Amino acid sequence: MLQMRQLSRVYQADMIETTALDAIDLDVAAGEFVAIMGPSGCGKSTLLNLIGMLDRPSGGSYLFDGQEVAGLGEAALAAVRKANLGFIFQSFNLIDELTVRENVELALLYHDVPASERRRRAEQVMDRVGIAHRARHRPSQLSGGQQQRVAVARALVAEPKLILADEPTGNLDTSHGEEVMRMLQSLNAQGATIVMVTHSPAHADYAGRVVNMLDGRILQQRRRAA
């Protein structure tokens, strides 16, 4: 699904040049669950932003589902992003004035999906992640783990080819963090392709493959034992 070759990202500010990514080569196959790890400043978030087409590479090639996207304009990138990607953020980014169902349905408003179909798909995905019984509640009435489940449902409802998770357990305690990781592992077992950035070795072990980064480069990759 993803093929990156010599992918680089260089930032310039006040005559200082900083290489955030240094000629990365990385492939992600459909159905994989890949965790990206490394210390702060190693380039893992930059890599996730490039994969998610929220930033542009300074050099190299990035094929998404066979299409070269490294040189696309912003409108074209936005179209590819909307059609193919779902995002899960550390801070949940839920709207407290809306119910759980309305928060999930919100992701479909940008896809011109009729109201009845939005409701059907929202209910289906809420049931899939175990939050359907909270459909009429507000985010403030939920635990942290439940809020992240809503965020996952919102990412899934548009049926994306790829889910990108940026420190999805970063604001959760140990128990709720493990709950979310088990859910992501279950979604992957059902066929979802997931790329996740995490600081936690324990949570990285839920993935099928762990990519370790340092100073903008990939140091090593390892697959979880079957």
Coordinates of N, CA and C in Angstrom, one line a residue, residues 105-207:
E105 N -20.6 10.7 13.2 CA -21.2 11.1 11.9 C -20.5 12.3 11.3
L106 N -19.9 13.1 12.1 CA -19.3 14.4 11.6 C -18.3 14.0 10.5
A107 N -17.6 12.9 10.6 CA -16.6 12.6 9.6 C -17.2 12.3 8.2
L108 N -18.5 12.0 8.2 CA -19.1 11.7 6.9 C -19.7 12.9 6.2
L109 N -19.8 14.0 7.0 CA -20.4 15.2 6.4 C -19.5 15.7 5.2
Y110 N -18.2 15.4 5.2 CA -17.3 15.9 4.1 C -17.4 14.9 3.0
H111 N -18.2 13.8 3.1 CA -18.2 12.8 2.0 C -19.6 12.8 1.3
D112 N -20.4 13.8 1.6 CA -21.8 14.0 1.0 C -22.6 12.7 1.2
V113 N -22.5 12.1 2.4 CA -23.3 10.9 2.7 C -24.7 11.3 3.2
P114 N -25.8 10.8 2.7 CA -27.1 11.1 3.2 C -27.3 10.9 4.7
A115 N -28.2 11.6 5.3 CA -28.3 11.5 6.8 C -28.7 10.1 7.2
S116 N -29.6 9.4 6.5 CA -29.9 8.1 7.0 C -28.7 7.1 6.9
E117 N -27.9 7.2 5.8 CA -26.7 6.4 5.7 C -25.7 6.8 6.7
R118 N -25.5 8.0 7.0 CA -24.6 8.5 8.1 C -25.0 7.8 9.4
R119 N -26.2 7.8 9.7 CA -26.7 7.2 11.0 C -26.4 5.7 11.0
R120 N -26.7 5.0 9.9 CA -26.5 3.6 9.8 C -25.0 3.2 10.0
R121 N -24.2 3.9 9.3 CA -22.8 3.6 9.3 C -22.2 4.0 10.7
A122 N -22.7 5.1 11.3 CA -22.2 5.5 12.6 C -22.5 4.4 13.6
E123 N -23.8 3.9 13.6 CA -24.2 2.9 14.5 C -23.4 1.6 14.3
Q124 N -23.1 1.3 13.1 CA -22.4 0.1 12.8 C -21.0 0.1 13.4
V125 N -20.3 1.3 13.2 CA -18.9 1.4 13.6 C -18.8 1.6 15.1
M126 N -19.8 2.2 15.7 CA -19.9 2.3 17.2 C -20.0 1.0 17.8
D127 N -20.8 0.1 17.2 CA -21.0 -1.2 17.7 C -19.6 -2.0 17.6
R128 N -19.0 -1.8 16.5 CA -17.7 -2.5 16.2 C -16.6 -2.2 17.2
V129 N -16.6 -0.9 17.7 CA -15.6 -0.6 18.7 C -16.1 -0.6 20.2
G130 N -17.3 -1.1 20.3 CA -17.8 -1.2 21.7 C -18.3 0.0 22.4
I131 N -18.8 1.0 21.6 CA -19.2 2.3 22.3 C -20.7 2.6 21.9
A132 N -21.4 1.7 21.3 CA -22.8 1.9 20.8 C -23.7 2.3 22.0
H133 N -23.5 1.7 23.2 CA -24.3 2.0 24.3 C -24.2 3.4 24.9
R134 N -23.2 4.1 24.4 CA -23.0 5.5 24.8 C -23.3 6.5 23.7
A135 N -24.1 6.1 22.7 CA -24.3 6.9 21.5 C -24.9 8.3 21.8
R136 N -25.8 8.4 22.9 CA -26.5 9.6 23.2 C -25.7 10.4 24.2
H137 N -24.6 9.9 24.7 CA -23.9 10.7 25.7 C -23.0 11.7 25.1
R138 N -22.5 12.7 25.9 CA -21.6 13.7 25.4 C -20.2 13.2 25.8
P139 N -19.1 13.7 25.1 CA -17.8 13.2 25.4 C -17.4 13.4 26.8
S140 N -17.9 14.5 27.5 CA -17.5 14.8 28.8 C -18.1 13.8 29.8
Q141 N -19.0 13.0 29.4 CA -19.6 12.0 30.3 C -18.9 10.6 30.1
L142 N -17.9 10.6 29.3 CA -17.2 9.3 29.1 C -15.8 9.3 29.7
S143 N -15.3 8.1 30.0 CA -13.9 8.0 30.4 C -12.9 8.3 29.3
G144 N -11.7 8.4 29.6 CA -10.7 8.7 28.6 C -10.6 7.5 27.5
G145 N -10.7 6.3 28.0 CA -10.7 5.2 27.1 C -11.9 5.2 26.2
Q146 N -13.1 5.5 26.7 CA -14.3 5.6 25.9 C -14.2 6.7 24.9
Q147 N -13.6 7.9 25.3 CA -13.5 9.0 24.4 C -12.6 8.6 23.2
Q148 N -11.5 7.8 23.5 CA -10.6 7.4 22.4 C -11.3 6.4 21.5
R149 N -12.2 5.6 22.1 CA -13.0 4.6 21.2 C -13.9 5.4 20.3
V150 N -14.4 6.5 20.7 CA -15.2 7.4 19.9 C -14.4 8.0 18.7
A151 N -13.2 8.4 19.1 CA -12.2 8.9 18.1 C -11.9 7.9 17.1
V152 N -11.7 6.6 17.5 CA -11.4 5.5 16.6 C -12.6 5.3 15.7
A153 N -13.8 5.3 16.3 CA -15.0 5.1 15.4 C -15.1 6.2 14.4
R154 N -14.8 7.4 14.8 CA -14.9 8.5 13.8 C -13.8 8.3 12.7
A155 N -12.7 7.8 13.0 CA -11.7 7.5 12.0 C -12.1 6.4 11.1
L156 N -12.9 5.4 11.6 CA -13.2 4.2 10.8 C -14.5 4.4 10.0
V157 N -15.3 5.4 10.3 CA -16.7 5.4 9.7 C -16.7 5.7 8.2
A158 N -15.6 6.4 7.7 CA -15.5 6.7 6.3 C -14.9 5.5 5.5
E159 N -14.6 4.4 6.2 CA -14.0 3.2 5.7 C -12.7 3.5 4.9
P160 N -11.7 4.1 5.7 CA -10.4 4.4 5.1 C -9.6 3.2 4.8
K161 N -8.7 3.3 3.8 CA -7.7 2.3 3.5 C -6.7 2.2 4.6
L162 N -6.4 3.3 5.2 CA -5.2 3.4 6.1 C -5.6 4.2 7.3
I163 N -5.3 3.7 8.6 CA -5.6 4.4 9.8 C -4.2 4.9 10.3
L164 N -4.1 6.2 10.6 CA -2.9 6.7 11.2 C -3.2 7.1 12.6
A165 N -2.4 6.6 13.6 CA -2.6 6.9 15.0 C -1.4 7.6 15.6
D166 N -1.6 8.8 16.1 CA -0.5 9.6 16.6 C -0.5 9.5 18.2
E167 N 0.3 8.7 18.8 CA 0.3 8.5 20.3 C -1.1 8.4 20.8
P168 N -1.9 7.3 20.3 CA -3.3 7.2 20.7 C -3.5 6.9 22.1
T169 N -2.5 6.5 22.9 CA -2.7 6.3 24.3 C -2.0 7.3 25.2
G170 N -1.5 8.4 24.6 CA -0.7 9.3 25.3 C -1.4 10.0 26.4
N171 N -2.7 10.2 26.3 CA -3.4 10.9 27.4 C -4.2 10.0 28.2
L172 N -3.9 8.7 28.2 CA -4.7 7.7 28.9 C -3.8 7.0 30.0
D173 N -4.5 6.6 31.1 CA -3.8 5.8 32.1 C -3.5 4.4 31.6
T174 N -2.8 3.6 32.3 CA -2.4 2.3 31.9 C -3.5 1.4 31.5
S175 N -4.6 1.4 32.3 CA -5.7 0.5 32.0 C -6.4 0.8 30.7
H176 N -6.7 2.1 30.6 CA -7.4 2.6 29.4 C -6.5 2.5 28.1
G177 N -5.2 2.7 28.3 CA -4.3 2.6 27.2 C -4.3 1.2 26.7
E178 N -4.2 0.2 27.6 CA -4.2 -1.2 27.2 C -5.6 -1.5 26.4
E179 N -6.6 -1.0 26.9 CA -7.9 -1.2 26.3 C -8.0 -0.7 24.9
V180 N -7.4 0.5 24.6 CA -7.4 1.0 23.3 C -6.4 0.2 22.4
M181 N -5.3 -0.2 22.9 CA -4.4 -1.0 22.1 C -5.0 -2.4 21.7
R182 N -5.7 -3.0 22.6 CA -6.4 -4.3 22.3 C -7.4 -4.0 21.2
M183 N -8.1 -2.9 21.2 CA -9.1 -2.6 20.2 C -8.4 -2.4 18.8
L184 N -7.3 -1.7 18.8 CA -6.6 -1.5 17.6 C -6.1 -2.8 17.0
Q185 N -5.6 -3.7 17.9 CA -5.1 -5.0 17.5 C -6.2 -5.8 16.9
S186 N -7.4 -5.7 17.5 CA -8.6 -6.4 17.0 C -9.0 -5.9 15.6
L187 N -9.0 -4.6 15.5 CA -9.3 -4.0 14.2 C -8.3 -4.4 13.1
N188 N -7.1 -4.5 13.4 CA -6.1 -5.0 12.5 C -6.4 -6.5 12.1
A189 N -6.8 -7.3 13.1 CA -7.1 -8.7 12.8 C -8.3 -8.8 11.9
Q190 N -9.1 -7.7 11.9 CA -10.3 -7.7 11.0 C -9.9 -7.2 9.6
G191 N -8.6 -6.8 9.4 CA -8.2 -6.3 8.1 C -7.8 -4.9 8.0
A192 N -7.9 -4.1 9.0 CA -7.5 -2.7 9.0 C -6.0 -2.5 8.9
T193 N -5.5 -1.6 8.1 CA -4.1 -1.2 8.0 C -3.8 -0.1 8.9
I194 N -2.9 -0.2 9.8 CA -2.6 0.8 10.8 C -1.2 1.1 10.9
V195 N -0.9 2.4 10.9 CA 0.5 2.9 11.2 C 0.4 3.8 12.5
M196 N 1.1 3.5 13.5 CA 1.0 4.2 14.8 C 2.3 4.7 15.3
V197 N 2.4 5.9 15.8 CA 3.5 6.4 16.5 C 3.3 6.3 18.0
T198 N 4.3 5.8 18.7 CA 4.2 5.6 20.1 C 5.5 5.7 20.8
H199 N 5.5 6.1 22.1 CA 6.7 6.1 22.9 C 6.8 4.8 23.7
S200 N 5.7 4.1 23.7 CA 5.7 2.9 24.7 C 6.1 1.6 24.0
P201 N 7.2 1.0 24.5 CA 7.6 -0.3 24.0 C 6.5 -1.4 24.2
A202 N 5.7 -1.3 25.3 CA 4.7 -2.3 25.5 C 3.6 -2.1 24.5
H203 N 3.2 -0.9 24.2 CA 2.1 -0.7 23.2 C 2.6 -1.0 21.8
A204 N 3.9 -0.7 21.5 CA 4.4 -1.1 20.2 C 4.4 -2.6 20.0
D205 N 4.4 -3.4 21.0 CA 4.4 -4.8 20.9 C 3.1 -5.3 20.4
Y206 N 2.0 -4.5 20.4 CA 0.7 -4.9 19.9 C 0.8 -5.0 18.4
A207 N 1.7 -4.2 17.8 CA 1.8 -4.2 16.3 C 2.5 -5.4 15.8

